[in-house]
Short mmCIF file of C-alpha atoms in Angstrom, two decimals:
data_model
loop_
_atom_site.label_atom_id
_atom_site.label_comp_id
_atom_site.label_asym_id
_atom_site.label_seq_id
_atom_site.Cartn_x
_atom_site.Cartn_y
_atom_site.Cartn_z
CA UNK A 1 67.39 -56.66 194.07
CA UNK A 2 66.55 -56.25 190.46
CA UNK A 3 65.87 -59.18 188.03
CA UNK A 4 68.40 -57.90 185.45
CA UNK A 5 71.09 -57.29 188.60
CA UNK A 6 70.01 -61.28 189.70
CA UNK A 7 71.03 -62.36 186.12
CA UNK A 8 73.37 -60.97 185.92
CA UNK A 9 74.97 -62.32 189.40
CA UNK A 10 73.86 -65.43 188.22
CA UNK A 11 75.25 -65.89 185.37
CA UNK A 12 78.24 -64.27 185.66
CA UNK A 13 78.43 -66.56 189.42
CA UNK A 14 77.97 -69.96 187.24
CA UNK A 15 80.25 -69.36 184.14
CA UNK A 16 82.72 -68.79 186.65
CA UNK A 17 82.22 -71.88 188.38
CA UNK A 18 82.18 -73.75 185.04
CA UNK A 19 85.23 -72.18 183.63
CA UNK A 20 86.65 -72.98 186.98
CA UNK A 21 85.65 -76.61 186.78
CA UNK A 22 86.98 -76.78 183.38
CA UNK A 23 90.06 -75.12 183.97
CA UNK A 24 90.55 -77.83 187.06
CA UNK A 25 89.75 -80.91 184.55
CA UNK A 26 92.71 -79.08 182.19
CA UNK A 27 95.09 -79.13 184.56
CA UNK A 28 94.75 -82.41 186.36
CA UNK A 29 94.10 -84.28 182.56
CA UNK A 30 97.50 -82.09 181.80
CA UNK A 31 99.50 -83.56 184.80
CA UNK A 32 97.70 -87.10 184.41
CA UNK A 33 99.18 -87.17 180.78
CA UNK A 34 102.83 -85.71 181.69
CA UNK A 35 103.19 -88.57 184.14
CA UNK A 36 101.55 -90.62 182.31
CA UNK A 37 104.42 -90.15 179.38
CA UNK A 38 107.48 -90.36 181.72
CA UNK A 39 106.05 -93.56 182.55
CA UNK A 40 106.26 -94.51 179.04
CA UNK A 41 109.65 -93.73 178.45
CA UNK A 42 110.72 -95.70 182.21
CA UNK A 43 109.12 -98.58 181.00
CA UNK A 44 110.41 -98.28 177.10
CA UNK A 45 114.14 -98.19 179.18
CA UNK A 46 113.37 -100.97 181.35
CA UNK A 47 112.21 -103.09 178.65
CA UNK A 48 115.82 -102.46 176.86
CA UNK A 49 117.67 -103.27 180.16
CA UNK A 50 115.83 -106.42 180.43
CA UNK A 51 116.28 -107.26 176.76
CA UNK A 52 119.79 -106.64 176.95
CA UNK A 53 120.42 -108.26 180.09
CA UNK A 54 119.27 -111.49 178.52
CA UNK A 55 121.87 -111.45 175.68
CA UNK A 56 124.49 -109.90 178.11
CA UNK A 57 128.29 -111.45 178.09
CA UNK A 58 128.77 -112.87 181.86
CA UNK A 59 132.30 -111.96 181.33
CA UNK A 60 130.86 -108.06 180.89
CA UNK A 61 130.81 -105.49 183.30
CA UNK A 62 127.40 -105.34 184.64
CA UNK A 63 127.67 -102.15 186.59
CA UNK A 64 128.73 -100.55 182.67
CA UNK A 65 126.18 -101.93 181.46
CA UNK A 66 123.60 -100.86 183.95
CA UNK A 67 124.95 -97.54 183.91
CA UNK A 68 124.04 -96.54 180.22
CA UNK A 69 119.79 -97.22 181.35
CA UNK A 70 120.20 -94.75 184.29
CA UNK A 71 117.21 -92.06 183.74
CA UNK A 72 117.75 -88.56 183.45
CA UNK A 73 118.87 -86.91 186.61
CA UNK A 74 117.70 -90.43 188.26
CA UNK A 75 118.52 -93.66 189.55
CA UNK A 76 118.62 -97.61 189.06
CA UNK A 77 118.52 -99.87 191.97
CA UNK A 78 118.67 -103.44 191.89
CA UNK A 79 116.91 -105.03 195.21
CA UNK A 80 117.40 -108.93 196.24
CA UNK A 81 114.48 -111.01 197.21
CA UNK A 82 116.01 -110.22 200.71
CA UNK A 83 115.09 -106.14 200.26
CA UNK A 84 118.56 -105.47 200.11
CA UNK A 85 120.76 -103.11 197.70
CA UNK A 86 122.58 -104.67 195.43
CA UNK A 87 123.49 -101.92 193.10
CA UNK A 88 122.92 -98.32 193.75
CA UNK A 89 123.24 -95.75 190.47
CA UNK A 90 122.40 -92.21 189.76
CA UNK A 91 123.02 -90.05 188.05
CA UNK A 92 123.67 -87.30 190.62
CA UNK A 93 124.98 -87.76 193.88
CA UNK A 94 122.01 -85.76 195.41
CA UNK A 95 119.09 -87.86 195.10
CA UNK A 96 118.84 -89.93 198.21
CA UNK A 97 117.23 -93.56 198.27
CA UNK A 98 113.12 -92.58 197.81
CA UNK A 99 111.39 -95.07 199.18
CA UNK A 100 107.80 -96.51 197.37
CA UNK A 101 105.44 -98.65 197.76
CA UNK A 102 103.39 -99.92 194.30
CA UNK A 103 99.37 -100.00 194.71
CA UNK A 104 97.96 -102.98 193.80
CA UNK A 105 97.12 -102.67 190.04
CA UNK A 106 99.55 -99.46 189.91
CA UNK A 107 102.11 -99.02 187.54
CA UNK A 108 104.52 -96.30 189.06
CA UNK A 109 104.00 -94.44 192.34
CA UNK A 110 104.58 -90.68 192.46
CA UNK A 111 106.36 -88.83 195.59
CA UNK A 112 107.79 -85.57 196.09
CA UNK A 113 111.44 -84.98 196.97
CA UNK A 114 112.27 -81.27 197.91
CA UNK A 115 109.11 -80.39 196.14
CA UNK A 116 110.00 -81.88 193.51
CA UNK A 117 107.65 -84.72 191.70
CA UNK A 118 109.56 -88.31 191.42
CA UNK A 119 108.39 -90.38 189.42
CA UNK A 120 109.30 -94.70 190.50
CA UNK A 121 108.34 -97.73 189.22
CA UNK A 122 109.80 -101.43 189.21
CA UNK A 123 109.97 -104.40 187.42
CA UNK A 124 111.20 -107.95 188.34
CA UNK A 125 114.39 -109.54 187.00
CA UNK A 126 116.41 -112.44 186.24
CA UNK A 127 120.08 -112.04 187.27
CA UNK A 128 123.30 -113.73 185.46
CA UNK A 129 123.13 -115.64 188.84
CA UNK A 130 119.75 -117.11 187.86
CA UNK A 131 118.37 -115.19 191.04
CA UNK A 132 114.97 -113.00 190.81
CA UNK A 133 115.65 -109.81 191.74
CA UNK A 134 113.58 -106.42 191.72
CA UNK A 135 114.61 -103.51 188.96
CA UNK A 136 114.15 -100.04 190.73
CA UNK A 137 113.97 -96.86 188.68
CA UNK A 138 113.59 -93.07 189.73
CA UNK A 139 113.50 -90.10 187.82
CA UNK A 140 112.70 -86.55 189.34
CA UNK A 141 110.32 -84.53 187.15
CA UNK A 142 111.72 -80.75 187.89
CA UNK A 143 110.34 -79.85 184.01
CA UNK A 144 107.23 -81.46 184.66
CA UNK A 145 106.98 -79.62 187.89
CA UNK A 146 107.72 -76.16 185.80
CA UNK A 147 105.60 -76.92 183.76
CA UNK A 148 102.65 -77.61 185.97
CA UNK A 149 102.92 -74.47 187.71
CA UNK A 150 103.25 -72.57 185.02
CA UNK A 151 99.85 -74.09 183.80
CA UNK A 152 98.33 -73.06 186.92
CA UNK A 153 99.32 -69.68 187.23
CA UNK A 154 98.07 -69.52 183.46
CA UNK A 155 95.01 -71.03 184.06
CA UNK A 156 94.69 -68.56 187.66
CA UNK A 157 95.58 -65.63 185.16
CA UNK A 158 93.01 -66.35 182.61
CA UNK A 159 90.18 -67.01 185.07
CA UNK A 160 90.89 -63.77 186.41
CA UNK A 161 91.22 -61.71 183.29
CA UNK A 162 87.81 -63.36 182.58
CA UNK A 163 85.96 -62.08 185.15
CA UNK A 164 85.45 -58.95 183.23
CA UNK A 165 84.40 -60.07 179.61
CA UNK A 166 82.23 -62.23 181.52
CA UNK A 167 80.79 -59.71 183.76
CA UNK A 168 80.01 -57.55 180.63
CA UNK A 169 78.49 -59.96 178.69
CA UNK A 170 76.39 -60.98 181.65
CA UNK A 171 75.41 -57.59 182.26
CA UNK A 172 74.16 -57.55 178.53
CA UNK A 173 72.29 -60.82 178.07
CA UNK A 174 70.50 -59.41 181.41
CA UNK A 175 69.72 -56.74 179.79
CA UNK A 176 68.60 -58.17 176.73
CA UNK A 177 65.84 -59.97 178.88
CA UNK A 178 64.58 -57.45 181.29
CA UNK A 179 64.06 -55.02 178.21
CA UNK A 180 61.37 -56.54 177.50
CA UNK A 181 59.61 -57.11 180.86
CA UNK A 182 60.64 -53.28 181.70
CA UNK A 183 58.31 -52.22 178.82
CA UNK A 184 55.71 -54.74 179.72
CA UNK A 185 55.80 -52.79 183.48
CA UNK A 186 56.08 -49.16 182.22
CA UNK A 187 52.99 -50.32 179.91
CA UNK A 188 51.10 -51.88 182.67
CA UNK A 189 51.76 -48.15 184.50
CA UNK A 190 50.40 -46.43 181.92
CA UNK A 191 47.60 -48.16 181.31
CA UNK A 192 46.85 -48.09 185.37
CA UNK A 193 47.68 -44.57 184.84
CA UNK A 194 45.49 -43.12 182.10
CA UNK A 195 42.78 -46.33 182.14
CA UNK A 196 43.98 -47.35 178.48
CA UNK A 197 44.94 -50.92 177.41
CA UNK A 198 47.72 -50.10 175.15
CA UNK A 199 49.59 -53.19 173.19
CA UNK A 200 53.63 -54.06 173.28
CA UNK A 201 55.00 -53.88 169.78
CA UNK A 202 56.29 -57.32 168.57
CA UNK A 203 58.26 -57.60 165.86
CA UNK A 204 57.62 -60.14 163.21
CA UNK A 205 59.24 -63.58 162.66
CA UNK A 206 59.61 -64.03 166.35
CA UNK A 207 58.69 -67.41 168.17
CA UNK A 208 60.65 -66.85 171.40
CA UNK A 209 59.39 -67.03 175.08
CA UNK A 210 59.71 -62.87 175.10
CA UNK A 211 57.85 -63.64 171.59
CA UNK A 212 54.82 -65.69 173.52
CA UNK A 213 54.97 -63.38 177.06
CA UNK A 214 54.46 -60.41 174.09
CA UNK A 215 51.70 -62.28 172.76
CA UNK A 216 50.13 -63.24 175.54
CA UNK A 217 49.86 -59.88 177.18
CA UNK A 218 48.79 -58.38 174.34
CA UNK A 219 45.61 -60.96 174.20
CA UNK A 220 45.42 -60.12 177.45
CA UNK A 221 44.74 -56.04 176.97
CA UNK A 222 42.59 -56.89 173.67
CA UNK A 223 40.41 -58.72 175.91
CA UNK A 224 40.18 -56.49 179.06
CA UNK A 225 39.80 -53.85 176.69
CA UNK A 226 36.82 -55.29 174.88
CA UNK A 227 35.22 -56.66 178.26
CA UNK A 228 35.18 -52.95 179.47
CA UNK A 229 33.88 -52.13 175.99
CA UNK A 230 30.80 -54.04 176.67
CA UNK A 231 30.87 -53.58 180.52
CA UNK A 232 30.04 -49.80 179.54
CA UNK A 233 27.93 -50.95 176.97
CA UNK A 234 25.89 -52.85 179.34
CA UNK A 235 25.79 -49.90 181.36
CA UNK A 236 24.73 -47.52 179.17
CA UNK A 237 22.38 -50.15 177.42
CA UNK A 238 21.11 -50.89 180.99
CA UNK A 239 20.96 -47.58 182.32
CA UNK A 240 18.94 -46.77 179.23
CA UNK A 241 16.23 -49.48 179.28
CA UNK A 242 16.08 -48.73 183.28
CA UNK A 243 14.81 -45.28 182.44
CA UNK A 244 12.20 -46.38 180.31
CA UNK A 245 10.03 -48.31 182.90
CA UNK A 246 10.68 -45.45 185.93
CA UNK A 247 9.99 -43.21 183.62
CA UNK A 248 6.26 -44.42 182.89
CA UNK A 249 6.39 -45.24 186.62
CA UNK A 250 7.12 -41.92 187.93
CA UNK A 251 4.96 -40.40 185.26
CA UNK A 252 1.74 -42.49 186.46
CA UNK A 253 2.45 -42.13 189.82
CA UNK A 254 2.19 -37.90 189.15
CA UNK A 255 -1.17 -38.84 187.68
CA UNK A 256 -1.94 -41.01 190.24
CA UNK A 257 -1.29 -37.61 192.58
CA UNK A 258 -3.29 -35.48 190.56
CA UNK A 259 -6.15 -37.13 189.59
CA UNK A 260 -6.04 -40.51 190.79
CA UNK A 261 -8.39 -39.68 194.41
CA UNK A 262 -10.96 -37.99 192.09
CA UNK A 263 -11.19 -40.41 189.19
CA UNK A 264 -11.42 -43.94 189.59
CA UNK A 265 -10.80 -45.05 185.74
CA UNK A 266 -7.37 -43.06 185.97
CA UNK A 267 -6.63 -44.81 189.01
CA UNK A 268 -7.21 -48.16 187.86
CA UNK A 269 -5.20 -46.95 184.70
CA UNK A 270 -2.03 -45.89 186.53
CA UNK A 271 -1.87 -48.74 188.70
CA UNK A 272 -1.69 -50.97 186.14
CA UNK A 273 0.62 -49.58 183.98
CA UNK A 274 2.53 -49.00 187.15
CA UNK A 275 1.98 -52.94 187.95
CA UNK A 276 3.70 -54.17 184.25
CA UNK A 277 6.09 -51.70 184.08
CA UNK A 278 7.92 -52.93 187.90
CA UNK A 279 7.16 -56.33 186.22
CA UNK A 280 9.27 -56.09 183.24
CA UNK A 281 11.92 -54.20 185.47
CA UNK A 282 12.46 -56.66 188.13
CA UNK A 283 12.23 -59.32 184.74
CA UNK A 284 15.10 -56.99 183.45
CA UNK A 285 17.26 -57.23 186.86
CA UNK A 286 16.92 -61.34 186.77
CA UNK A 287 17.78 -61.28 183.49
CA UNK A 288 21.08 -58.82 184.55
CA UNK A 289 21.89 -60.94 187.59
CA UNK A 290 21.38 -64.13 185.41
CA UNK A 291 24.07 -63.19 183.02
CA UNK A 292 26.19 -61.98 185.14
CA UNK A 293 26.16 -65.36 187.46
CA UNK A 294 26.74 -67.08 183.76
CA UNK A 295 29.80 -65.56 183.27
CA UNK A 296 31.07 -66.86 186.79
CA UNK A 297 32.58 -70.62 187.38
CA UNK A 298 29.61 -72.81 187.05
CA UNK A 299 29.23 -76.09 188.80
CA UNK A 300 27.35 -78.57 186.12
CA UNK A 301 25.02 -81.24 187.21
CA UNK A 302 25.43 -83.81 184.68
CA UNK A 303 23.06 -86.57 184.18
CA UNK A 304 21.88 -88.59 181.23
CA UNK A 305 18.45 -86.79 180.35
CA UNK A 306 15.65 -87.96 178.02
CA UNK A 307 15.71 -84.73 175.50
CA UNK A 308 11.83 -85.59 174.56
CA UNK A 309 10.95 -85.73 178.27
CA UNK A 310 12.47 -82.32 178.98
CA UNK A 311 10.21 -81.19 175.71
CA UNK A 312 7.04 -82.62 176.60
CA UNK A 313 7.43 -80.77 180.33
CA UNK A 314 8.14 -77.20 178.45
CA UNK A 315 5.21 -77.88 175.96
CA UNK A 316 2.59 -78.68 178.38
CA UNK A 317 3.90 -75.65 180.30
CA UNK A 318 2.73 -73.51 177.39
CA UNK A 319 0.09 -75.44 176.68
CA UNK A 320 -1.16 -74.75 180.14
CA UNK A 321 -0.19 -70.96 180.92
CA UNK A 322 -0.51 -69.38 177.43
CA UNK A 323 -2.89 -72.19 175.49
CA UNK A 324 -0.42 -72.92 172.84
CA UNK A 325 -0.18 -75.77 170.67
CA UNK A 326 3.50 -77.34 170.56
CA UNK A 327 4.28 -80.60 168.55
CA UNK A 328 6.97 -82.69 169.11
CA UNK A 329 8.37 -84.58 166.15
CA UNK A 330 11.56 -86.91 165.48
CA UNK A 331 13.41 -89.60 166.86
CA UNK A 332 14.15 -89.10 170.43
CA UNK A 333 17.64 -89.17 172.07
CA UNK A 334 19.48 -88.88 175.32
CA UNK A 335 21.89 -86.68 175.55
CA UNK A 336 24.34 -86.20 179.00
CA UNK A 337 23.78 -82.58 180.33
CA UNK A 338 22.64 -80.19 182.75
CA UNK A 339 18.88 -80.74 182.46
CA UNK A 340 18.05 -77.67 184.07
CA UNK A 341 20.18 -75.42 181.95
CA UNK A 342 19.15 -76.73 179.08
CA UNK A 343 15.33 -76.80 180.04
CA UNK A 344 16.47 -72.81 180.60
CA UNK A 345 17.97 -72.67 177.13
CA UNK A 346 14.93 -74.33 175.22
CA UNK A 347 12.11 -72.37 177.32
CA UNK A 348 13.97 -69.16 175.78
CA UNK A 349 13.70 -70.15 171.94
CA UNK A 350 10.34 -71.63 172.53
CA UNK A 351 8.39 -68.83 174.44
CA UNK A 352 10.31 -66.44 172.04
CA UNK A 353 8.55 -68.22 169.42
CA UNK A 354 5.41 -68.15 171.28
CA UNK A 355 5.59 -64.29 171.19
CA UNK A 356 6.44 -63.33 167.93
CA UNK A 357 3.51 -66.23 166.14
CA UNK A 358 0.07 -67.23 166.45
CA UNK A 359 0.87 -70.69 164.55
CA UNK A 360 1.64 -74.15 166.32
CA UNK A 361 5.08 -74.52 167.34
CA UNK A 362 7.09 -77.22 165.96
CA UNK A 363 10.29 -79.41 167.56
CA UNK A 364 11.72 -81.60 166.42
CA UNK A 365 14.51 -83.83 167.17
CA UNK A 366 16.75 -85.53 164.88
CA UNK A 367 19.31 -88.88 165.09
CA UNK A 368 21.89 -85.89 164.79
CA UNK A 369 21.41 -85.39 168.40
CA UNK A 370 20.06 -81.81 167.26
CA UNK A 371 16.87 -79.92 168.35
CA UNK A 372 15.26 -77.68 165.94
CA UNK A 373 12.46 -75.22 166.91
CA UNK A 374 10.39 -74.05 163.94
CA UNK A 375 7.54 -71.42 164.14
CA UNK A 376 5.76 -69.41 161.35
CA UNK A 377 5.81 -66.02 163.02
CA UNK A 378 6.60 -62.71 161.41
CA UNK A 379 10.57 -64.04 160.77
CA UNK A 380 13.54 -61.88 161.55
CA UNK A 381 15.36 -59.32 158.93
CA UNK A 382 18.89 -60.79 157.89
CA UNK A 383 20.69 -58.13 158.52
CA UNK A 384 20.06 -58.22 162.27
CA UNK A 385 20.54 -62.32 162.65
CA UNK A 386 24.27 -61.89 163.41
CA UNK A 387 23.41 -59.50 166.34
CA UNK A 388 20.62 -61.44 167.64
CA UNK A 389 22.78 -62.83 170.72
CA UNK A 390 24.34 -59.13 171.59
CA UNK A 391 22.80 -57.47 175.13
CA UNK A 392 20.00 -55.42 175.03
CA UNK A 393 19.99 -55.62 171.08
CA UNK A 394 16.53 -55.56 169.47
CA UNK A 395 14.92 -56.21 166.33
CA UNK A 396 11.97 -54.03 166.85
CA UNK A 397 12.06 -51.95 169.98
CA UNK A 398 8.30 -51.43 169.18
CA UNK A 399 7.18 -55.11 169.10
CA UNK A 400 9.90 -55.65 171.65
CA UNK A 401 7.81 -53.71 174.22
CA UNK A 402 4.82 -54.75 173.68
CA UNK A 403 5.83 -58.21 174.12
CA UNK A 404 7.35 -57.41 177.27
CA UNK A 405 11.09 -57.93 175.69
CA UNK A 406 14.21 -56.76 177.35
CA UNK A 407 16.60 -57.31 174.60
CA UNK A 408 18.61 -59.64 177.12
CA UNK A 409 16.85 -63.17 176.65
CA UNK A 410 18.91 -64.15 173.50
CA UNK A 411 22.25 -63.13 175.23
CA UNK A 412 21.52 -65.43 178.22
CA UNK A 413 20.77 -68.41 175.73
CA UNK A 414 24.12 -67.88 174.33
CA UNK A 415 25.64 -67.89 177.97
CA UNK A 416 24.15 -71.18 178.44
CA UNK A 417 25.00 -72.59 175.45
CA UNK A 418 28.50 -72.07 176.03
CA UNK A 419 28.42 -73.41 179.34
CA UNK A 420 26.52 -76.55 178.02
CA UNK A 421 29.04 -76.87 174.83
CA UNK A 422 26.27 -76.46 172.71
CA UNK A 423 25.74 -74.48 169.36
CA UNK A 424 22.75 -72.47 168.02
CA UNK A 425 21.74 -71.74 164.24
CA UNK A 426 19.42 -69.46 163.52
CA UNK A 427 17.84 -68.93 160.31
CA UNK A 428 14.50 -66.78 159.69
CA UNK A 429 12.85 -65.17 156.58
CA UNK A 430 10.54 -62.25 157.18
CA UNK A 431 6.80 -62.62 156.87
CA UNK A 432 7.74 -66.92 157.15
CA UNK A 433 9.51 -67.70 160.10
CA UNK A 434 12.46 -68.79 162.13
CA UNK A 435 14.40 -72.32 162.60
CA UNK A 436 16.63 -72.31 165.64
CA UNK A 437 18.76 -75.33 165.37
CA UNK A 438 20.49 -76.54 168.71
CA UNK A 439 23.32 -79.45 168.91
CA UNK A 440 26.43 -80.57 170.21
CA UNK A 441 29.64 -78.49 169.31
CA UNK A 442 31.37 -82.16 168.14
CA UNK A 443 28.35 -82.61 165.67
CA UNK A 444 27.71 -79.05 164.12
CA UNK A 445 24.82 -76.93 163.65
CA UNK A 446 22.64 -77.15 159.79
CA UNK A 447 24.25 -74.32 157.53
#
């Protein structure tokens, strides 16, 4: 079954029910309130009778004078303490003695006679004897019973002539709603269709759920759309730089063949360029893997870690493998992180700036909780700062190879960074250098 068919059941189902639950609070409020009013008007006569009995002339008739509080097409009974009749009036001769019985706390007692409502109540009073005696009065209701049924054949009538304004409304509120999750399906077929990402239309000044689902998908295309963008930008970009190092591979290996038997130079020659080339490949392919693990759910070992420790271990790594000088400067700080990720993330800035200067490296840390790497290499243009972090993007491709670059380093510091909530700064001036300036995203990187 269809959503818009299910609304419309639905609602159509439940403002039935309510209208029938209303219309059943009408009518038994209506006949509530017509008893409730012949009540009234039996205990407005009573009071009379019993006012006028207390001024009454014992030398009067009493059966006259009872007769003029008689109720409408009803009766007045007067019962001794003994249950017996004393005096039976009606007005007609067809209403038999109706016998009730009071509730405790109840003022009149309603029974049916020949399907008719009757409506009985009593009150105690004093006879001109001085005896206590009970004051019976009836009244049949055959307007009140007229009325009621004509209420609820109105109120049968109405439900049923409801059904259909209700059904078509129904019918269009459901439609109102499933219009807009039909286009959000046909667009989700045509995109799967013809591999697009196209957008729903939303019209302006609109802060509705429809409004937000809209939204929502539409951030949800822009996005798929632009990961695919750079999914077959990494391809290409990938694909590209791959070629490169077979390339020279294959192409030493065919020297190799030719000459490499006969010629021991050329031999030596091709190996080695063969040896650095499968290097920096297989360096490309972690790098690959590496970013693509970063963009995965990443479990974060978080510990307290001594930020000058984790320096000193990277320094003396240099020191060691590449005999560079790197001085560590500032106030040290702890800082609660993934110590290997960020030991990851600092070994990329610094051995970058081991590459690209022949000058001691500088860090230092500040009571900002920041760590700034400074070197005094050959700097980086301004125009290509803001697309230092993009894949595969290089500065030089020239000084880029010979370093042994793969255009991916920067991109994997930025993965990290985002999985350690951190922020980077970079700022460089050809020919002087570059400051990369690291800190928490609740403190701010130096403008």
């Amino acid at each position: 079954m269809k959503l818009k068919t299910k609304i419309n059941l639905f609602s159509t189902l439940l403002t039935l029910i309510i209208m029938a639950t209303s219309f059943t609070g009408i009518f038994l409020l209506y006949k509530q309130f017509a008893f409730q009013t012949e009540y009234t008007q039996l205990q407005n006569r009573a009071n009379e009778l019993m006012s006028g009995m207390s001024k009454m002339d014992t030398n009067m008739n009493i059966n006259s004078f009872l007769r003029a509080y008689i109720p409408s097409n009803g009766a007045l009974r007067i019962i001794d303490e003994d249950d017996e009749q004393l005096i039976n009036m009606q007005a007609t001769t067809t209403i038999e003695r109706i016998p009730f019985i009071l509730e405790e706390n109840a003022d009149y007692t309603i029974s049916y006679w020949k399907d008719t409502p009757v409506i009985a109540t009593n009150y105690p009073l004093i006879w001109p004897t001085g005896e206590v005696v009970t004051l019976e009065l009836i009244e049949p209701l055959p307007n009140i019973a007229q009325n009621i049924a004509l209420l609820k054949w109105i109120l049968i009538a109405m439900a049923f002539i409801a059904i259909i304004p209700i059904y078509l409304a129904s019918s269009l509120l459901a439609g109102i709603i499933a219009k807009p999750i039909q286009q959000l399906t046909m667009t989700m077929q045509q995109n799967i269709t013809t591999n697009r990402y196209e957008q729903l239309p939303l019209k302006d000044n609109k802060k509705d759920e429809i409004a937000e689902m809209t939204t929502t998908y539409n951030a949800l295309m822009h996005r798929l759309e632009d990961n695919y963008r750079k999914q077959q930008q990494f391809v290409g970009n990938a694909s590209h730089e791959l070629k490169t190092p077979l390339t020279v591979i294959e192409s030493y290996a065919k020297l190799l063949q030719r000459r490499g038997f006969h010629n021991e130079e050329v031999a030596y020659e091709a190996l080695a360029a063969i040896t650095k080339e499968t290097a920096n490949m297989q360096e490309m392919i972690m790098q690959m893997l590496q970013l693509a693990s970063a963009n995965e759910n990443v479990e974060m070992d978080l510990a307290l870690t001594n930020i000058e420790v984790l320096l000193q271990e990277i320094a003396l790594m240099m020191q060691q493998t590449y005999a560079r000088e790197v001085h560590i400067q500032g106030h040290a700080f702890t800082l609660l992180t993934d110590a290997v990720k960020l030991k990851q993330l600092l070994y990329i800035f610094i051995d970058n700036a081991r590459k690209y200067s022949e000058k001691p490296i500088v860090i230092m840390m500040n009571p900002a909780k920041q760590i700034i790497i400074q070197d005094y290499g050959i700097g980086i243009p301004e125009k290509d700062v803001p697309h230092l972090f993009e894949r595969f993007y290089r500065v030089d491709k020239a000084r880029n190879r010979k370093t042994g670059g793969t255009g991916l380093g920067l991109a994997i510091a930025k993965e990290l960074a985002d999985i350690l909530h951190l922020t980077i700064h970079i700022n460089s001036t050809v020919g002087v250098g570059t400051t990369v300036t690291i800190s928490r995203k609740d403190v701010g990187a130096n403008e």
